[in-house]
Amino acid sequence: MKVSEKVAILDFGSQYTKLIARRFREMHVYSEILPPDSPLEDPAIRAVVLSGGPRSVYEPEAPRPHPSVWNRNLPLLGVCYGLQLMAHELGGRVVPSGSREYGPAELEVLEPGVLFRDLPPRFRVWMSHGDRVEALPPGFRHTARTEATPFAAFEDPVRRRFAVQFHPEVSHTQHGREILKRFAFEGAGLSPSWELADFLKSQGEEVRRQVGDAGVLLALSGGVDSSTLAAFLHRVIPEQLYAVFVDTGLLKKGERERVERMFAHLRHLVVVDARERFFQRLSGVVDPEEKRRIIGHTFVDVFREVARELPSHVRFLAQGTLYPDVIESGHSTGPAATIKTHHNVGGLPEELGFELLEPFRELFKDEVREIARMLDLPGEVIHRHPFPGPGFAVRILGEVTPDRVALLQEADAIIEEETRKAGFYEHLWQIFPVLVPLSTVGVMGDARTYAWVLAVRAVVSEDGMTADWARLPHAFLDRLATRLVGEIRGINRVVYDITSKPPGTIEWE
Ligand code: XMP
């Protein structure tokens, strides 16, 4: 992305790094996450944040920044591990704390300096560290402390270097956004000039330049990313866009009709009914990973057949890849365990022979939502909950059959309707039913029943990486249970999942 100024965030492995990047974008400063030892050659980099991280700076194999970080005279902000790096590499001293300080702490401002100017003398911050600074490097002023951490913040305004032990990027830190703003606008002298509308305009020109007269194929799922991408490409290259929607039979109730309605104005919309094929291949399969694999392969097969029928000038494949996917696949600092195979994260295979077009690869989800709003997509799409690529197949324990999917679609529709009616929909990351095809005993109208269990899963989350089960009001859960048992044949018991992630995952399979 070409911008005149940006903040580089060196990622030392903190779980909050992405949040730092988002905070800067929210204040209209373009930010980019880079590997920890990046040489910072891009002249547009006007400030650098050293992120937190799980290691100790004094360990021999601890990640270190490239020397250009110290030599290029750029304004710096060290956060947590970043603060300790500054102390360690610039002549101070870092030692183990003895015990880890985790959670809220009260910050006492000793000297406002640049970061704390006009903020209260005491406020709550969020800590997460096992080491602490014992001696400041030369040239720095001590600006704040907490009870457990004497050197909780320090700065060298002349060389424009700032450091905080706590995490200003998390919402539990009071005044966190203001502290980051003080760094960006006063400490580093940046200006709030990054606008999504400009981004869209320049991406539009870039897409036109890249594809020329060629056609562009897009796999439309009906979710917010691919829908927004379709709307964007329709605006930029209407005649060249070929959108393909595959009905796998595993989608939400009425999904195909919804997509057909919403995108009726596209010049080339191909809708493929592949339901039978998916059900056939899934017949008798119970293993979750096997289900995902089959769905992934079937999807590619269907797609390949459609692609063969397209005019020969269709050479590009547009994908709604977002920035978090790019960061995660680009430079993970350690080997990440495969918890589940997300078949659509890696996209369609290279052998399909398309060139990739990923106009949103620098954007966060909330920025895509904003673009969706700018492109006048319906609110219902903009705030849609994420829906997994393998659809209801991973929400049915055991074998996937058309009847079971139909049952789950009805249950899902009831849950969504009630959730929207109660005003909870936009506060939840997801809410959905899981079919547990085990029979339990019940009683209905004086008669004994023996039918399946339906679980309701509802979570709150920032990005799906971690999640907390939603503390929904009992009256609301009661209404769900009553409607589900009353209206869905084959269900006589509803249970509510009270597992957070970790240790649970959001989906059951
Ligand atoms: P888990 O279950 O891993 O889910 O905690 C995290 C988020 O990812 C979604 N999810 C998927 N999305 N393809 C997708 O596109 C998949 O295979 C897949 N599996 C899980 C899930 O709904 C949640 O939002």
Short mmCIF file of C-alpha atoms and ligand atoms in Angstrom, two decimals:
data_model
loop_
_atom_site.label_atom_id
_atom_site.label_comp_id
_atom_site.label_asym_id
_atom_site.label_seq_id
_atom_site.Cartn_x
_atom_site.Cartn_y
_atom_site.Cartn_z
CA MET A 1 0.00 0.00 0.00
CA LYS A 2 1.43 3.36 -1.04
CA VAL A 3 0.91 6.02 1.61
CA SER A 4 2.99 9.06 2.40
CA GLU A 5 3.48 8.14 6.04
CA LYS A 6 2.97 5.05 8.15
CA VAL A 7 3.69 3.55 11.52
CA ALA A 8 5.62 0.28 11.46
CA ILE A 9 4.78 -2.14 14.25
CA LEU A 10 7.49 -4.67 14.87
CA ASP A 11 5.85 -7.88 16.03
CA PHE A 12 7.70 -9.56 18.86
CA GLY A 13 4.89 -12.07 19.29
CA SER A 14 2.33 -10.37 21.52
CA GLN A 15 -1.27 -11.48 21.24
CA TYR A 16 -2.18 -7.76 21.07
CA THR A 17 -0.02 -6.70 18.10
CA LYS A 18 -2.95 -6.56 15.70
CA LEU A 19 -4.83 -4.42 18.16
CA ILE A 20 -2.01 -1.86 18.12
CA ALA A 21 -2.23 -1.69 14.33
CA ARG A 22 -6.00 -1.19 14.48
CA ARG A 23 -5.74 1.57 17.05
CA PHE A 24 -3.51 3.63 14.76
CA ARG A 25 -5.81 3.11 11.79
CA GLU A 26 -8.76 4.20 13.93
CA MET A 27 -6.98 7.49 14.45
CA HIS A 28 -6.40 7.79 10.66
CA VAL A 29 -2.75 6.83 10.72
CA TYR A 30 -1.81 3.99 8.38
CA SER A 31 -0.06 1.17 10.23
CA GLU A 32 1.68 -1.99 9.14
CA ILE A 33 2.86 -5.02 11.10
CA LEU A 34 6.36 -6.19 10.23
CA PRO A 35 8.58 -9.07 11.34
CA PRO A 36 10.66 -8.17 14.44
CA ASP A 37 13.98 -7.82 12.62
CA SER A 38 12.76 -5.79 9.61
CA PRO A 39 15.36 -3.33 8.34
CA LEU A 40 12.77 -0.49 8.04
CA GLU A 41 13.86 0.53 4.56
CA ASP A 42 10.51 1.95 3.46
CA PRO A 43 10.90 5.75 3.48
CA ALA A 44 7.21 6.14 4.37
CA ILE A 45 7.87 4.71 7.83
CA ARG A 46 7.76 7.73 10.13
CA ALA A 47 7.41 6.02 13.48
CA VAL A 48 7.99 2.58 14.96
CA VAL A 49 6.24 0.63 17.69
CA LEU A 50 8.06 -2.25 19.35
CA SER A 51 5.32 -4.64 20.40
CA GLY A 52 4.99 -6.86 23.42
CA GLY A 53 6.10 -10.47 23.31
CA PRO A 54 6.36 -13.63 25.38
CA ARG A 55 10.16 -13.81 25.67
CA SER A 56 12.70 -12.24 28.02
CA VAL A 57 15.03 -9.70 26.44
CA TYR A 58 18.11 -11.08 28.23
CA GLU A 59 17.69 -14.61 26.80
CA PRO A 60 20.29 -15.32 24.11
CA GLU A 61 17.71 -16.34 21.49
CA ALA A 62 15.20 -13.58 22.30
CA PRO A 63 13.99 -11.75 19.17
CA ARG A 64 15.80 -8.47 18.57
CA PRO A 65 15.12 -5.58 16.23
CA HIS A 66 17.35 -4.71 13.29
CA PRO A 67 20.01 -2.10 14.27
CA SER A 68 18.30 0.42 11.96
CA VAL A 69 15.64 0.79 14.66
CA TRP A 70 18.18 2.59 16.84
CA ASN A 71 20.21 4.19 14.01
CA ARG A 72 17.58 5.76 11.81
CA ASN A 73 16.48 8.33 14.38
CA LEU A 74 12.84 7.38 14.02
CA PRO A 75 10.35 8.12 16.79
CA LEU A 76 9.87 4.94 18.84
CA LEU A 77 7.26 3.58 21.18
CA GLY A 78 8.13 0.48 23.19
CA VAL A 79 5.22 -1.48 24.63
CA CYS A 80 5.86 -4.13 27.31
CA TYR A 81 8.62 -6.32 25.74
CA GLY A 82 9.32 -3.26 23.55
CA LEU A 83 9.98 -1.15 26.66
CA GLN A 84 12.31 -3.80 27.98
CA LEU A 85 14.15 -3.99 24.66
CA MET A 86 14.74 -0.26 24.81
CA ALA A 87 16.07 -0.50 28.33
CA HIS A 88 18.20 -3.55 27.57
CA GLU A 89 19.70 -2.36 24.28
CA LEU A 90 20.18 1.30 25.17
CA GLY A 91 22.12 0.85 28.39
CA GLY A 92 19.58 0.16 31.15
CA ARG A 93 18.96 -3.08 33.03
CA VAL A 94 16.12 -5.65 32.87
CA VAL A 95 15.63 -8.36 35.50
CA PRO A 96 13.07 -11.10 36.23
CA SER A 97 10.25 -9.84 38.46
CA GLY A 98 9.99 -12.98 40.51
CA SER A 99 6.31 -13.30 39.69
CA ARG A 100 4.28 -12.38 36.66
CA GLU A 101 2.21 -9.19 36.92
CA TYR A 102 -0.99 -9.86 35.02
CA GLY A 103 -4.17 -7.80 34.96
CA PRO A 104 -5.20 -4.35 36.12
CA ALA A 105 -2.83 -2.03 37.99
CA GLU A 106 -3.02 1.59 39.04
CA LEU A 107 -0.61 3.81 37.20
CA GLU A 108 0.80 6.80 39.07
CA VAL A 109 2.04 9.55 36.77
CA LEU A 110 5.26 11.08 38.10
CA GLU A 111 5.77 13.50 35.24
CA PRO A 112 3.24 13.94 32.39
CA GLY A 113 5.90 14.28 29.71
CA VAL A 114 4.44 13.82 26.21
CA LEU A 115 2.41 10.62 26.66
CA PHE A 116 0.46 11.53 29.79
CA ARG A 117 -0.10 15.25 29.22
CA ASP A 118 -3.58 16.33 30.42
CA LEU A 119 -4.36 12.87 31.76
CA PRO A 120 -5.35 12.29 35.42
CA PRO A 121 -2.50 11.68 37.92
CA ARG A 122 -3.70 8.12 38.53
CA PHE A 123 -5.60 5.71 36.28
CA ARG A 124 -6.05 2.01 35.57
CA VAL A 125 -3.79 0.19 33.11
CA TRP A 126 -3.47 -3.41 31.92
CA MET A 127 -0.27 -5.28 32.69
CA SER A 128 1.07 -8.60 31.43
CA HIS A 129 4.78 -9.17 32.04
CA GLY A 130 7.26 -11.28 33.97
CA ASP A 131 10.35 -9.01 33.78
CA ARG A 132 10.90 -5.45 34.88
CA VAL A 133 13.31 -2.62 34.26
CA GLU A 134 15.65 -1.94 37.17
CA ALA A 135 17.77 0.86 35.75
CA LEU A 136 16.87 3.40 33.05
CA PRO A 137 19.05 3.84 30.00
CA PRO A 138 20.88 7.19 29.82
CA GLY A 139 18.90 10.17 28.53
CA PHE A 140 15.48 8.86 29.62
CA ARG A 141 13.14 10.43 32.18
CA HIS A 142 11.07 8.32 34.51
CA THR A 143 7.40 9.26 33.93
CA ALA A 144 5.18 6.70 35.71
CA ARG A 145 5.13 3.76 38.09
CA THR A 146 2.78 1.19 39.60
CA GLU A 147 3.11 -0.55 42.92
CA ALA A 148 4.69 -3.68 41.43
CA THR A 149 6.57 -1.97 38.59
CA PRO A 150 8.68 1.07 39.48
CA PHE A 151 9.65 1.89 35.87
CA ALA A 152 6.19 1.57 34.29
CA ALA A 153 6.90 4.34 31.75
CA PHE A 154 9.82 6.48 30.64
CA GLU A 155 10.65 8.74 27.74
CA ASP A 156 13.37 10.67 25.98
CA PRO A 157 11.48 13.49 24.25
CA VAL A 158 14.61 14.84 22.58
CA ARG A 159 15.33 11.64 20.70
CA ARG A 160 11.54 10.98 20.55
CA ARG A 161 11.67 7.62 22.29
CA PHE A 162 8.81 6.55 24.53
CA ALA A 163 8.15 3.40 26.50
CA VAL A 164 5.29 1.94 28.54
CA GLN A 165 5.28 -1.35 30.44
CA PHE A 166 1.47 -1.63 30.26
CA HIS A 167 -0.66 -2.21 27.13
CA PRO A 168 -2.24 1.05 25.91
CA GLU A 169 -3.89 -0.83 23.01
CA VAL A 170 -6.27 -2.95 25.11
CA SER A 171 -9.61 -1.57 26.16
CA HIS A 172 -8.96 -2.36 29.84
CA THR A 173 -6.33 0.41 29.91
CA GLN A 174 -8.00 3.75 30.63
CA HIS A 175 -6.88 6.55 28.27
CA GLY A 176 -5.03 3.99 26.13
CA ARG A 177 -6.16 5.55 22.86
CA GLU A 178 -5.15 9.00 24.07
CA ILE A 179 -1.69 7.74 24.97
CA LEU A 180 -1.23 6.27 21.49
CA LYS A 181 -2.50 9.53 19.98
CA ARG A 182 -0.01 11.55 22.04
CA PHE A 183 2.73 9.33 20.67
CA ALA A 184 1.56 9.56 17.06
CA PHE A 185 0.67 13.23 16.79
CA GLU A 186 2.88 14.91 19.39
CA GLY A 187 5.74 12.50 19.93
CA ALA A 188 6.19 11.45 16.32
CA GLY A 189 4.58 14.46 14.60
CA LEU A 190 2.35 12.38 12.31
CA SER A 191 -0.91 13.73 10.91
CA PRO A 192 -4.29 11.98 10.82
CA SER A 193 -4.48 11.69 7.05
CA TRP A 194 -5.26 8.03 6.25
CA GLU A 195 -8.80 7.67 4.83
CA LEU A 196 -10.57 4.52 3.72
CA ALA A 197 -12.23 6.41 0.88
CA ASP A 198 -8.79 7.29 -0.53
CA PHE A 199 -7.71 3.71 -0.06
CA LEU A 200 -10.71 2.50 -2.06
CA LYS A 201 -10.02 4.93 -4.86
CA SER A 202 -6.37 3.97 -5.16
CA GLN A 203 -7.17 0.25 -4.89
CA GLY A 204 -9.72 0.68 -7.68
CA GLU A 205 -7.07 2.21 -9.93
CA GLU A 206 -4.62 -0.50 -8.92
CA VAL A 207 -7.13 -3.26 -9.79
CA ARG A 208 -7.80 -1.71 -13.21
CA ARG A 209 -4.08 -1.43 -13.88
CA GLN A 210 -3.41 -4.98 -12.73
CA VAL A 211 -6.15 -6.78 -14.66
CA GLY A 212 -6.26 -4.67 -17.83
CA ASP A 213 -8.90 -6.23 -20.09
CA ALA A 214 -8.88 -9.62 -18.37
CA GLY A 215 -11.85 -11.13 -16.55
CA VAL A 216 -11.92 -11.69 -12.80
CA LEU A 217 -13.49 -14.67 -11.11
CA LEU A 218 -14.83 -14.27 -7.58
CA ALA A 219 -16.09 -16.97 -5.22
CA LEU A 220 -19.08 -15.32 -3.58
CA SER A 221 -20.11 -16.84 -0.26
CA GLY A 222 -22.65 -14.29 0.91
CA GLY A 223 -20.48 -13.33 3.89
CA VAL A 224 -19.35 -9.77 4.45
CA ASP A 225 -15.86 -10.08 2.92
CA SER A 226 -16.77 -11.65 -0.42
CA SER A 227 -19.98 -9.59 -0.70
CA THR A 228 -18.06 -6.37 -0.14
CA LEU A 229 -15.42 -7.45 -2.61
CA ALA A 230 -18.12 -8.23 -5.19
CA ALA A 231 -19.70 -4.80 -4.69
CA PHE A 232 -16.29 -3.14 -4.95
CA LEU A 233 -15.25 -5.00 -8.11
CA HIS A 234 -18.65 -4.40 -9.64
CA ARG A 235 -18.06 -0.68 -9.18
CA VAL A 236 -14.53 -0.82 -10.60
CA ILE A 237 -14.74 -3.41 -13.42
CA PRO A 238 -18.46 -4.28 -13.84
CA GLU A 239 -18.16 -6.00 -17.22
CA GLN A 240 -15.11 -8.06 -16.23
CA LEU A 241 -16.43 -9.54 -12.99
CA TYR A 242 -17.65 -13.16 -12.92
CA ALA A 243 -19.08 -14.02 -9.51
CA VAL A 244 -19.71 -17.66 -8.65
CA PHE A 245 -21.91 -18.80 -5.80
CA VAL A 246 -21.84 -22.48 -4.88
CA ASP A 247 -24.86 -23.83 -3.01
CA THR A 248 -23.30 -26.63 -0.96
CA GLY A 249 -26.57 -27.48 0.79
CA LEU A 250 -24.78 -26.71 4.06
CA LEU A 251 -25.71 -23.02 4.18
CA LYS A 252 -28.14 -20.98 6.20
CA LYS A 253 -31.83 -21.11 5.36
CA GLY A 254 -32.64 -19.00 2.28
CA GLU A 255 -28.99 -18.12 1.66
CA ARG A 256 -28.96 -18.83 -2.05
CA GLU A 257 -32.09 -16.71 -2.65
CA ARG A 258 -30.63 -13.91 -0.53
CA VAL A 259 -27.42 -13.82 -2.57
CA GLU A 260 -29.32 -14.01 -5.85
CA ARG A 261 -31.48 -11.08 -4.80
CA MET A 262 -28.65 -8.97 -3.49
CA PHE A 263 -26.45 -9.47 -6.54
CA ALA A 264 -29.11 -9.60 -9.25
CA HIS A 265 -27.52 -6.50 -10.78
CA LEU A 266 -24.13 -8.16 -11.45
CA ARG A 267 -23.43 -8.67 -15.14
CA HIS A 268 -22.21 -12.26 -14.67
CA LEU A 269 -23.50 -14.17 -11.67
CA VAL A 270 -23.17 -17.96 -11.81
CA VAL A 271 -25.13 -19.92 -9.21
CA VAL A 272 -24.25 -23.59 -8.95
CA ASP A 273 -26.51 -26.06 -7.21
CA ALA A 274 -24.05 -28.65 -5.89
CA ARG A 275 -26.11 -29.85 -2.95
CA GLU A 276 -26.45 -33.44 -4.08
CA ARG A 277 -22.78 -33.80 -4.74
CA PHE A 278 -21.79 -32.54 -1.30
CA PHE A 279 -24.32 -34.76 0.48
CA GLN A 280 -23.26 -37.78 -1.52
CA ARG A 281 -19.60 -37.32 -0.70
CA LEU A 282 -20.36 -36.66 2.97
CA SER A 283 -22.54 -39.73 3.30
CA GLY A 284 -21.36 -41.98 6.14
CA VAL A 285 -18.51 -39.61 7.16
CA VAL A 286 -18.33 -38.76 10.88
CA ASP A 287 -14.76 -37.56 11.48
CA PRO A 288 -14.64 -33.73 11.67
CA GLU A 289 -11.34 -33.31 9.82
CA GLU A 290 -12.47 -35.76 7.16
CA LYS A 291 -15.66 -33.72 6.67
CA ARG A 292 -13.64 -30.54 6.25
CA ARG A 293 -11.31 -32.18 3.77
CA ILE A 294 -14.15 -33.57 1.67
CA ILE A 295 -15.94 -30.23 1.62
CA GLY A 296 -12.73 -28.43 0.64
CA HIS A 297 -12.02 -30.86 -2.20
CA THR A 298 -15.59 -30.90 -3.46
CA PHE A 299 -15.64 -27.13 -3.48
CA VAL A 300 -12.48 -27.04 -5.58
CA ASP A 301 -13.87 -29.65 -7.98
CA VAL A 302 -17.07 -27.68 -8.50
CA PHE A 303 -15.12 -24.49 -8.92
CA ARG A 304 -12.78 -26.05 -11.45
CA GLU A 305 -15.73 -27.16 -13.57
CA VAL A 306 -17.27 -23.71 -13.48
CA ALA A 307 -13.93 -22.12 -14.34
CA ARG A 308 -13.61 -24.31 -17.42
CA GLU A 309 -16.86 -22.91 -18.80
CA LEU A 310 -15.80 -19.28 -18.40
CA PRO A 311 -14.52 -17.16 -21.29
CA SER A 312 -10.79 -17.56 -21.76
CA HIS A 313 -9.94 -13.99 -20.80
CA VAL A 314 -10.87 -14.74 -17.17
CA ARG A 315 -7.37 -15.00 -15.74
CA PHE A 316 -7.71 -13.53 -12.26
CA LEU A 317 -9.19 -14.92 -9.09
CA ALA A 318 -10.32 -12.33 -6.54
CA GLN A 319 -10.20 -13.32 -2.90
CA GLY A 320 -11.35 -11.49 0.19
CA THR A 321 -8.12 -12.16 2.08
CA LEU A 322 -7.79 -9.81 5.05
CA TYR A 323 -4.78 -8.43 6.89
CA PRO A 324 -4.93 -10.81 9.88
CA ASP A 325 -4.65 -13.81 7.47
CA VAL A 326 -1.70 -12.16 5.75
CA ILE A 327 0.11 -11.51 9.01
CA GLU A 328 -0.55 -14.99 10.32
CA SER A 329 0.67 -16.77 7.23
CA GLY A 330 3.50 -14.33 6.54
CA HIS A 331 5.85 -14.40 9.47
CA SER A 332 4.65 -16.41 12.42
CA THR A 333 7.51 -16.41 14.91
CA GLY A 334 7.02 -20.03 15.92
CA PRO A 335 5.36 -23.09 14.46
CA ALA A 336 1.63 -22.74 15.01
CA ALA A 337 -0.30 -25.89 15.80
CA THR A 338 -3.06 -26.84 13.38
CA ILE A 339 -6.12 -26.88 15.58
CA LYS A 340 -8.57 -27.19 12.70
CA THR A 341 -8.19 -27.13 8.95
CA HIS A 342 -9.84 -23.92 7.79
CA HIS A 343 -10.29 -24.89 4.20
CA ASN A 344 -10.87 -21.45 2.82
CA VAL A 345 -8.09 -19.64 4.65
CA GLY A 346 -5.49 -20.81 2.16
CA GLY A 347 -7.90 -20.10 -0.67
CA LEU A 348 -8.31 -22.10 -3.84
CA PRO A 349 -5.34 -24.11 -5.05
CA GLU A 350 -2.73 -22.68 -7.38
CA GLU A 351 -3.23 -25.39 -9.97
CA LEU A 352 -6.46 -23.68 -11.04
CA GLY A 353 -4.03 -21.43 -12.86
CA PHE A 354 -5.37 -18.02 -11.87
CA GLU A 355 -3.46 -14.96 -10.83
CA LEU A 356 -4.54 -13.79 -7.41
CA LEU A 357 -6.23 -10.47 -6.82
CA GLU A 358 -6.56 -9.53 -3.15
CA PRO A 359 -7.58 -5.88 -2.92
CA PHE A 360 -8.43 -6.12 0.81
CA ARG A 361 -5.25 -7.80 2.00
CA GLU A 362 -4.25 -4.71 3.95
CA LEU A 363 -7.57 -4.29 5.74
CA PHE A 364 -9.04 -5.32 9.04
CA LYS A 365 -12.55 -6.70 9.32
CA ASP A 366 -14.01 -3.51 10.75
CA GLU A 367 -12.53 -1.59 7.81
CA VAL A 368 -14.20 -3.98 5.37
CA ARG A 369 -17.48 -3.34 7.18
CA GLU A 370 -16.95 0.37 6.74
CA ILE A 371 -16.32 -0.13 3.02
CA ALA A 372 -19.48 -2.24 2.83
CA ARG A 373 -21.34 0.73 4.30
CA MET A 374 -19.71 3.10 1.82
CA LEU A 375 -20.80 0.79 -1.02
CA ASP A 376 -24.39 0.74 0.31
CA LEU A 377 -24.57 -2.96 1.11
CA PRO A 378 -27.58 -3.77 3.33
CA GLY A 379 -26.99 -3.50 7.09
CA GLU A 380 -28.02 -7.13 7.44
CA VAL A 381 -24.90 -8.15 5.49
CA ILE A 382 -22.54 -5.67 7.09
CA HIS A 383 -23.11 -6.97 10.60
CA ARG A 384 -23.45 -10.61 9.76
CA HIS A 385 -21.92 -13.12 12.10
CA PRO A 386 -19.08 -15.17 10.63
CA PHE A 387 -20.22 -18.43 9.08
CA PRO A 388 -17.66 -21.22 8.62
CA GLY A 389 -16.78 -22.36 5.11
CA PRO A 390 -17.86 -25.98 5.81
CA GLY A 391 -21.21 -24.60 6.99
CA PHE A 392 -23.58 -26.70 9.04
CA ALA A 393 -21.44 -29.80 8.43
CA VAL A 394 -19.28 -28.81 11.40
CA ARG A 395 -22.33 -28.07 13.53
CA ILE A 396 -23.78 -31.55 13.18
CA LEU A 397 -21.94 -34.10 15.26
CA GLY A 398 -21.62 -37.32 13.32
CA GLU A 399 -23.02 -37.92 9.87
CA VAL A 400 -24.31 -35.02 7.79
CA THR A 401 -27.62 -35.71 6.05
CA PRO A 402 -30.09 -33.41 4.26
CA ASP A 403 -32.69 -33.99 7.02
CA ARG A 404 -30.28 -33.05 9.75
CA VAL A 405 -29.21 -29.91 7.88
CA ALA A 406 -32.85 -28.96 7.34
CA LEU A 407 -33.52 -29.33 11.06
CA LEU A 408 -30.50 -27.19 11.91
CA GLN A 409 -31.47 -24.52 9.37
CA GLU A 410 -34.86 -24.15 11.07
CA ALA A 411 -33.26 -23.97 14.51
CA ASP A 412 -30.72 -21.44 13.27
CA ALA A 413 -33.45 -19.26 11.76
CA ILE A 414 -35.38 -19.24 15.06
CA ILE A 415 -32.25 -18.35 17.03
CA GLU A 416 -31.28 -15.55 14.66
CA GLU A 417 -34.80 -14.12 14.65
CA GLU A 418 -35.03 -14.08 18.45
CA THR A 419 -31.52 -12.69 18.84
CA ARG A 420 -32.17 -9.81 16.46
CA LYS A 421 -35.56 -9.14 18.08
CA ALA A 422 -33.96 -8.95 21.53
CA GLY A 423 -31.25 -6.58 20.23
CA PHE A 424 -28.35 -8.92 21.04
CA TYR A 425 -27.27 -9.81 17.51
CA GLU A 426 -24.72 -7.05 17.03
CA HIS A 427 -23.27 -7.57 20.50
CA LEU A 428 -22.41 -11.19 19.85
CA TRP A 429 -19.57 -12.54 17.74
CA GLN A 430 -21.71 -15.57 16.92
CA ILE A 431 -24.80 -17.42 18.12
CA PHE A 432 -25.81 -20.73 16.55
CA PRO A 433 -27.21 -24.20 17.21
CA VAL A 434 -25.25 -27.44 17.22
CA LEU A 435 -27.07 -30.69 16.60
CA VAL A 436 -26.15 -33.50 18.96
CA PRO A 437 -27.86 -36.53 17.45
CA LEU A 438 -28.14 -38.43 20.74
CA SER A 439 -31.54 -39.20 22.17
CA THR A 440 -32.62 -38.26 25.65
CA VAL A 441 -35.93 -38.80 27.38
CA GLY A 442 -38.50 -36.06 27.71
CA VAL A 443 -42.18 -35.57 28.28
CA MET A 444 -44.55 -33.59 26.08
CA GLY A 445 -48.32 -33.43 26.46
CA ASP A 446 -48.34 -36.36 28.91
CA ALA A 447 -46.42 -38.55 26.51
CA ARG A 448 -42.84 -39.75 26.78
CA THR A 449 -40.49 -38.46 24.08
CA TYR A 450 -37.12 -39.80 23.07
CA ALA A 451 -35.39 -37.30 20.80
CA TRP A 452 -32.19 -35.42 20.04
CA VAL A 453 -30.31 -32.70 21.91
CA LEU A 454 -29.71 -29.26 20.48
CA ALA A 455 -26.89 -27.14 21.93
CA VAL A 456 -26.89 -23.35 21.68
CA ARG A 457 -23.47 -21.70 21.37
CA ALA A 458 -23.17 -17.93 21.83
CA VAL A 459 -19.87 -16.10 22.26
CA VAL A 460 -18.46 -12.61 22.51
CA SER A 461 -15.10 -12.02 20.90
CA GLU A 462 -12.92 -9.36 19.22
CA ASP A 463 -11.54 -11.52 16.45
CA GLY A 464 -12.53 -15.14 17.02
CA MET A 465 -9.06 -16.05 18.29
CA THR A 466 -10.22 -16.01 21.89
CA ALA A 467 -13.84 -15.88 23.00
CA ASP A 468 -15.96 -15.76 26.10
CA TRP A 469 -19.31 -17.53 26.34
CA ALA A 470 -22.08 -14.94 26.30
CA ARG A 471 -23.85 -14.26 29.60
CA LEU A 472 -27.28 -14.00 27.95
CA PRO A 473 -30.30 -13.28 30.16
CA HIS A 474 -32.13 -16.36 31.44
CA ALA A 475 -35.44 -15.06 30.09
CA PHE A 476 -33.95 -14.93 26.60
CA LEU A 477 -32.46 -18.44 26.85
CA ASP A 478 -35.80 -19.63 28.13
CA ARG A 479 -37.57 -18.21 25.08
CA LEU A 480 -35.09 -19.92 22.77
CA ALA A 481 -35.50 -23.29 24.50
CA THR A 482 -39.29 -23.04 24.45
CA ARG A 483 -39.44 -22.18 20.76
CA LEU A 484 -36.81 -24.72 19.71
CA VAL A 485 -38.38 -27.65 21.50
CA GLY A 486 -41.88 -26.52 20.53
CA GLU A 487 -41.23 -25.87 16.84
CA ILE A 488 -38.46 -28.25 15.78
CA ARG A 489 -39.54 -31.83 15.38
CA GLY A 490 -36.94 -34.25 16.61
CA ILE A 491 -35.60 -32.04 19.42
CA ASN A 492 -36.74 -32.42 23.03
CA ARG A 493 -33.85 -30.86 24.94
CA VAL A 494 -31.82 -27.65 24.61
CA VAL A 495 -28.50 -27.11 26.40
CA TYR A 496 -26.36 -23.97 26.58
CA ASP A 497 -22.60 -24.16 26.02
CA ILE A 498 -20.69 -22.37 28.81
CA THR A 499 -17.16 -23.05 27.58
CA SER A 500 -14.86 -20.18 26.66
CA LYS A 501 -12.09 -20.30 24.05
CA PRO A 502 -9.57 -21.44 25.08
CA PRO A 503 -10.00 -24.19 26.19
CA GLY A 504 -13.00 -24.81 23.90
CA THR A 505 -13.12 -23.75 20.24
CA ILE A 506 -16.09 -21.75 19.02
CA GLU A 507 -17.33 -24.40 16.60
CA TRP A 508 -17.87 -27.89 18.00
CA GLU A 509 -15.98 -29.62 15.21
P1 XMP B 1 -12.95 -22.00 16.11
O1 XMP B 1 -13.99 -23.05 16.07
O2 XMP B 1 -11.65 -22.42 15.49
O3 XMP B 1 -13.50 -20.83 15.20
O4 XMP B 1 -12.77 -21.42 17.49
C1 XMP B 1 -12.96 -19.54 15.13
C2 XMP B 1 -13.77 -18.76 14.10
O5 XMP B 1 -13.52 -19.30 12.80
C3 XMP B 1 -14.73 -19.79 12.23
N1 XMP B 1 -14.41 -21.04 11.55
C4 XMP B 1 -14.24 -21.16 10.23
N2 XMP B 1 -14.33 -20.26 9.26
N3 XMP B 1 -13.81 -21.93 7.67
C5 XMP B 1 -14.14 -20.64 7.99
O6 XMP B 1 -14.25 -19.83 7.09
C6 XMP B 1 -13.69 -22.89 8.60
O7 XMP B 1 -13.40 -24.03 8.30
C7 XMP B 1 -13.92 -22.48 9.95
N4 XMP B 1 -13.89 -23.13 11.13
C8 XMP B 1 -14.19 -22.23 12.09
C9 XMP B 1 -15.70 -19.97 13.38
O8 XMP B 1 -17.05 -19.87 12.97
C10 XMP B 1 -15.27 -18.86 14.32
O9 XMP B 1 -15.83 -17.63 13.97
#
